[in-house]
Short mmCIF file of C-alpha atoms in Angstrom, two decimals:
data_model
loop_
_atom_site.label_atom_id
_atom_site.label_comp_id
_atom_site.label_asym_id
_atom_site.label_seq_id
_atom_site.Cartn_x
_atom_site.Cartn_y
_atom_site.Cartn_z
CA MET A 39 143.01 142.92 132.63
CA ASN A 40 144.54 139.52 133.51
CA THR A 41 145.50 139.76 137.20
CA HIS A 42 146.00 137.16 139.92
CA ASN A 43 146.01 136.81 143.66
CA LEU A 44 149.55 135.77 144.65
CA LEU A 45 148.23 132.49 146.06
CA ASP A 46 146.65 131.69 142.69
CA ILE A 47 150.06 131.40 141.04
CA ILE A 48 151.39 128.70 143.34
CA GLY A 49 152.06 125.61 141.22
CA ASN A 50 152.05 125.02 137.46
CA THR A 51 155.83 125.19 137.54
CA PRO A 52 157.85 124.41 134.38
CA LEU A 53 159.14 120.99 133.39
CA VAL A 54 162.40 121.29 131.45
CA LYS A 55 164.69 118.76 129.79
CA ALA A 56 168.27 118.04 130.84
CA HIS A 57 170.80 118.61 128.07
CA ARG A 58 174.28 118.48 129.56
CA VAL A 59 174.30 116.69 132.93
CA PHE A 60 172.57 113.74 131.26
CA ALA A 61 171.97 112.78 127.63
CA LYS A 62 171.05 109.30 126.39
CA LYS A 63 169.09 108.27 123.34
CA GLY A 64 165.64 106.99 124.25
CA VAL A 65 165.73 108.39 127.81
CA GLN A 66 164.59 111.83 128.90
CA LEU A 67 165.53 113.41 132.22
CA LEU A 68 163.17 116.24 133.14
CA PHE A 69 163.44 118.80 135.94
CA LYS A 70 160.33 120.11 137.75
CA LEU A 71 161.37 123.68 138.62
CA GLU A 72 159.72 124.31 141.99
CA GLY A 73 161.85 127.39 142.63
CA ASN A 74 159.46 129.17 140.26
CA ASN A 75 156.78 129.25 142.97
CA PRO A 76 156.25 132.76 144.43
CA GLY A 77 157.90 131.79 147.73
CA GLY A 78 160.79 130.15 145.91
CA SER A 79 160.21 126.46 146.68
CA LEU A 80 157.88 123.50 146.40
CA LYS A 81 156.85 124.12 150.03
CA ASP A 82 154.48 126.86 148.88
CA ARG A 83 152.11 124.10 147.81
CA ALA A 84 151.96 122.28 151.14
CA ALA A 85 151.98 125.46 153.23
CA HIS A 86 149.04 126.91 151.32
CA ASN A 87 147.03 123.68 151.48
CA MET A 88 147.72 123.17 155.21
CA ILE A 89 146.73 126.71 156.17
CA GLN A 90 143.76 127.07 153.84
CA SER A 91 142.35 123.65 154.75
CA ALA A 92 142.65 124.42 158.48
CA LEU A 93 140.87 127.74 157.93
CA ASP A 94 138.13 126.05 155.88
CA ARG A 95 137.58 123.52 158.68
CA LYS A 96 137.60 126.40 161.22
CA GLU A 97 140.43 124.74 163.14
CA ILE A 98 142.33 128.04 163.13
CA ASP A 99 141.45 131.72 162.80
CA GLN A 100 143.09 135.14 163.08
CA ASN A 101 143.35 134.72 166.87
CA SER A 102 145.26 131.43 166.70
CA LYS A 103 148.91 131.23 167.72
CA LEU A 104 150.56 129.08 165.06
CA ILE A 105 153.96 127.46 165.43
CA GLU A 106 156.00 125.21 163.16
CA ALA A 107 159.44 123.61 163.22
CA THR A 108 161.15 123.91 159.83
CA SER A 109 164.57 123.59 158.26
CA GLY A 110 163.83 126.54 156.01
CA ASN A 111 161.65 126.39 152.91
CA THR A 112 158.43 125.41 154.68
CA GLY A 113 158.98 128.28 157.08
CA ILE A 114 159.38 130.79 154.27
CA ALA A 115 156.22 129.52 152.59
CA LEU A 116 154.25 129.58 155.85
CA ALA A 117 155.51 133.09 156.67
CA MET A 118 154.42 134.39 153.28
CA ILE A 119 151.00 132.76 153.31
CA ALA A 120 150.25 133.51 156.98
CA GLN A 121 150.97 137.20 156.35
CA LEU A 122 148.68 137.26 153.30
CA LEU A 123 145.87 135.65 155.30
CA GLY A 124 146.31 137.76 158.43
CA LEU A 125 147.62 134.99 160.70
CA ASN A 126 150.30 135.05 163.40
CA ILE A 127 153.01 132.41 163.21
CA GLU A 128 156.23 131.51 165.04
CA LEU A 129 158.79 129.53 163.09
CA VAL A 130 161.43 127.43 164.83
CA LEU A 131 164.61 126.36 163.09
CA PRO A 132 168.21 125.41 163.87
CA GLU A 133 170.55 128.34 164.44
CA ASN A 134 172.86 127.14 161.64
CA SER A 135 170.14 127.64 159.01
CA THR A 136 171.30 129.95 156.24
CA LYS A 137 171.05 133.68 156.88
CA GLU A 138 168.90 134.17 153.79
CA ARG A 139 166.20 131.85 155.09
CA VAL A 140 166.01 133.46 158.52
CA GLN A 141 165.94 136.96 157.05
CA THR A 142 163.27 136.04 154.49
CA MET A 143 160.94 134.65 157.17
CA ARG A 144 161.39 137.77 159.27
CA ALA A 145 160.86 139.98 156.21
CA TYR A 146 157.45 138.37 155.72
CA GLY A 147 156.61 139.28 159.33
CA ALA A 148 156.97 135.95 161.12
CA LYS A 149 158.51 135.51 164.56
CA VAL A 150 161.63 133.36 164.18
CA THR A 151 163.10 131.29 167.03
CA LEU A 152 166.50 129.64 166.59
CA THR A 153 167.33 126.42 168.46
CA PRO A 154 170.84 125.03 169.08
CA ALA A 155 172.59 123.72 165.99
CA LYS A 156 173.86 120.64 167.82
CA VAL A 157 170.33 119.21 168.14
CA GLY A 158 169.33 120.16 164.58
CA ILE A 159 165.75 120.03 163.32
CA LEU A 160 164.89 117.42 165.95
CA GLY A 161 165.54 120.03 168.63
CA SER A 162 163.35 122.52 166.77
CA ARG A 163 160.56 119.95 166.67
CA ASP A 164 160.90 119.30 170.41
CA TYR A 165 160.72 123.06 171.15
CA ALA A 166 157.58 123.50 169.06
CA ASP A 167 155.96 120.43 170.63
CA LYS A 168 156.55 121.91 174.11
CA LYS A 169 154.93 125.23 173.16
CA VAL A 170 151.87 123.34 171.91
CA ARG A 171 151.62 121.31 175.13
CA GLU A 172 152.24 124.13 177.57
CA GLU A 173 151.22 127.43 175.96
CA GLY A 174 148.23 126.76 173.73
CA TYR A 175 149.98 127.07 170.41
CA ILE A 176 148.62 125.27 167.35
CA MET A 177 151.01 123.35 165.11
CA LEU A 178 150.20 122.67 161.48
CA ASN A 179 152.71 119.80 161.81
CA GLN A 180 153.91 119.20 158.28
CA PHE A 181 155.30 115.82 159.40
CA ALA A 182 151.89 114.41 160.32
CA ASN A 183 149.44 116.59 158.40
CA ASP A 184 147.67 114.88 155.51
CA ASP A 185 147.12 118.27 153.90
CA ASN A 186 150.90 118.27 153.25
CA TRP A 187 150.88 115.28 150.89
CA LYS A 188 147.41 116.06 149.56
CA ALA A 189 148.77 119.33 148.17
CA HIS A 190 150.99 117.30 145.86
CA TYR A 191 148.21 114.82 145.11
CA LYS A 192 146.04 117.73 143.97
CA THR A 193 148.68 119.74 142.09
CA THR A 194 152.23 118.42 141.58
CA GLY A 195 151.24 114.91 140.49
CA PRO A 196 148.58 116.03 137.99
CA GLU A 197 150.94 118.64 136.54
CA ILE A 198 153.67 116.05 135.94
CA TRP A 199 151.20 113.63 134.37
CA ARG A 200 149.80 116.40 132.15
CA ASP A 201 153.14 117.86 131.09
CA THR A 202 154.66 114.48 130.19
CA ASP A 203 151.50 113.51 128.26
CA GLY A 204 151.24 110.54 130.60
CA GLU A 205 154.60 109.18 129.42
CA ILE A 206 156.45 109.47 132.75
CA THR A 207 158.06 106.17 133.76
CA HIS A 208 160.05 107.21 136.87
CA PHE A 209 159.61 109.93 139.50
CA VAL A 210 162.50 110.88 141.79
CA SER A 211 162.25 113.08 144.86
CA ALA A 212 164.36 114.00 147.85
CA MET A 213 162.69 112.86 151.07
CA GLY A 214 162.32 115.32 153.94
CA THR A 215 158.80 115.53 155.37
CA THR A 216 158.01 113.05 152.53
CA GLY A 217 154.91 115.06 151.57
CA THR A 218 156.02 115.50 147.95
CA ILE A 219 156.80 111.86 147.29
CA MET A 220 153.67 110.63 149.08
CA GLY A 221 151.31 112.91 147.19
CA VAL A 222 152.89 112.51 143.76
CA SER A 223 153.16 108.75 144.18
CA THR A 224 149.51 108.43 145.17
CA TYR A 225 148.36 110.36 142.11
CA LEU A 226 150.72 108.84 139.54
CA LYS A 227 150.10 105.27 140.69
CA GLU A 228 146.37 105.85 140.17
CA GLN A 229 147.10 106.82 136.56
CA ASN A 230 149.63 104.05 135.89
CA PRO A 231 150.70 101.62 138.64
CA ASN A 232 153.83 100.75 136.66
CA ILE A 233 155.38 104.19 137.21
CA GLN A 234 158.37 103.77 139.51
CA ILE A 235 158.68 106.06 142.54
CA ILE A 236 162.21 106.58 143.86
CA GLY A 237 163.15 108.43 147.03
CA ALA A 238 166.57 109.89 147.84
CA GLN A 239 167.94 109.90 151.36
CA PRO A 240 171.43 110.78 152.66
CA THR A 241 174.19 108.31 153.28
CA ASP A 242 175.26 107.94 156.90
CA GLY A 243 177.13 111.06 157.98
CA SER A 244 175.97 113.20 155.07
CA LYS A 245 174.25 116.49 155.85
CA ILE A 246 172.01 117.58 153.01
CA PRO A 247 169.52 120.34 153.90
CA GLY A 248 166.02 119.19 152.98
CA ILE A 249 166.84 115.47 152.82
CA ARG A 250 166.64 113.34 155.95
CA LYS A 251 167.14 109.81 157.19
CA TRP A 252 164.85 110.06 160.20
CA PRO A 253 165.29 108.10 163.44
CA ILE A 254 162.29 105.81 163.80
CA GLU A 255 160.76 107.92 166.62
CA TYR A 256 160.81 111.03 164.38
CA LEU A 257 159.72 109.34 161.13
CA PRO A 258 157.01 111.53 159.54
CA LYS A 259 153.58 110.07 160.27
CA ILE A 260 152.47 110.83 156.71
CA PHE A 261 155.14 108.49 155.31
CA ASN A 262 153.87 105.23 153.84
CA ARG A 263 156.76 103.00 152.71
CA SER A 264 154.50 101.05 150.35
CA LYS A 265 154.16 104.12 148.13
CA VAL A 266 157.90 104.23 147.36
CA ASP A 267 159.32 101.54 145.07
CA ARG A 268 162.97 102.22 145.82
CA ILE A 269 164.98 104.33 148.25
CA LEU A 270 168.50 105.19 147.15
CA GLU A 271 171.17 106.85 149.22
CA VAL A 272 173.04 109.91 148.00
CA SER A 273 176.16 111.39 149.56
CA GLU A 274 176.69 115.01 150.50
CA GLU A 275 179.53 115.17 148.00
CA GLU A 276 177.27 113.90 145.18
CA ALA A 277 174.52 116.38 146.11
CA ARG A 278 176.93 119.33 146.30
CA SER A 279 178.61 118.46 143.03
CA MET A 280 175.35 118.04 141.15
CA ALA A 281 173.90 121.33 142.50
CA LYS A 282 176.97 123.11 141.10
CA ARG A 283 176.74 121.27 137.78
CA LEU A 284 173.05 122.05 137.40
CA THR A 285 173.80 125.74 137.88
CA LYS A 286 176.79 125.89 135.53
CA GLU A 287 175.69 123.40 132.87
CA GLU A 288 171.90 123.64 132.81
CA GLY A 289 171.28 127.14 134.18
CA VAL A 290 169.18 125.55 136.93
CA PHE A 291 170.18 127.47 140.08
CA CYS A 292 169.17 125.25 142.99
CA GLY A 293 170.07 123.97 146.43
CA MET A 294 171.79 120.83 147.64
CA SER A 295 168.62 118.74 148.06
CA SER A 296 167.88 119.29 144.37
CA GLY A 297 171.41 118.15 143.58
CA GLY A 298 170.70 115.00 145.57
CA SER A 299 167.44 114.45 143.73
CA VAL A 300 169.06 114.80 140.30
CA ALA A 301 172.14 112.74 141.18
CA THR A 302 169.75 109.95 142.19
CA ALA A 303 167.66 110.39 139.04
CA ILE A 304 170.76 110.05 136.86
CA LYS A 305 171.67 106.76 138.56
CA ILE A 306 168.22 105.51 137.54
CA ALA A 307 168.25 106.99 134.03
CA GLU A 308 171.67 105.59 133.16
CA LYS A 309 170.34 102.04 133.53
CA LEU A 310 167.31 102.56 131.28
CA GLU A 311 167.02 101.83 127.59
CA LYS A 312 163.86 103.89 127.31
CA GLY A 313 162.00 106.10 129.74
CA VAL A 314 160.93 109.50 131.01
CA VAL A 315 162.44 110.35 134.40
CA VAL A 316 161.19 113.39 136.34
CA ALA A 317 163.26 114.84 139.17
CA ILE A 318 162.13 117.53 141.60
CA ILE A 319 164.15 120.76 141.78
CA CYS A 320 163.06 121.79 145.26
CA ASP A 321 164.06 125.45 145.44
CA ARG A 322 166.41 128.21 144.25
CA GLY A 323 170.12 128.45 144.84
CA ASP A 324 169.98 131.98 146.20
CA ARG A 325 168.81 130.43 149.50
CA TYR A 326 172.35 129.09 149.94
CA LEU A 327 174.66 131.94 148.94
CA SER A 328 175.82 132.55 152.52
CA SER A 329 176.69 128.86 152.88
CA ASP A 330 179.73 127.20 151.33
CA LEU A 331 177.69 125.37 148.67
CA PHE A 332 178.87 127.50 145.76
CA ASP A 333 182.35 128.38 147.06
#
């Protein structure tokens, strides 16, 4: 009988080739389908590594009061994994987060606290910080926790290298906590320092869930600018349009941050004569059905 613990099937997500949103002789555009993780996003990797590593180091146990600020996917992953490991967690997110995300976290058994939409994820981070200072909560702190990026160093990067037979030339990722791009960059550059690492961030005024242009005082502490070769800006309109095209033309049902990642990857791929470009598909589109993304 071939059975698995749910946590054992995090990772090893498929890598599939673009056929319709991009086609050019000599250049391949590949999508890393992170929505295939059991919790529905790439955040399963970081959440599992942060919790399990903290347990292994005995920094937390079943009596700990965990808290985390999240815009959505990390919260879902933490809720799922905390429940499986018998941990209590409070998740803090802006009140304008999609209904599906809030309901999913609560379904897994987490306490969910909503902060005012007008202060966004920064307000959620401030609320969680206060609970840590004043009430003895413990924050995994995805923005400053090395176990976030190390998850991708240990899993996502090696998978991409393996599944492209070492032929990858460019890696493109949306930048939120920056854990994915930091971990994948660190691994891929060790294999071939000529691989180009490209980050996507929003244009001024664009609101793309999962992609951020952080004020300097909130810049994730795990971010190391030297590990990113180029940062390109993507507009909300470009991200929305590409998410819809990926669903209709490629059958890749995903959210807006994935649209931003692929729109950026296509800008890179169009200028190449030869190459293998890998773009991260961060999650599944069913997280956004109550929003206006697919209207």
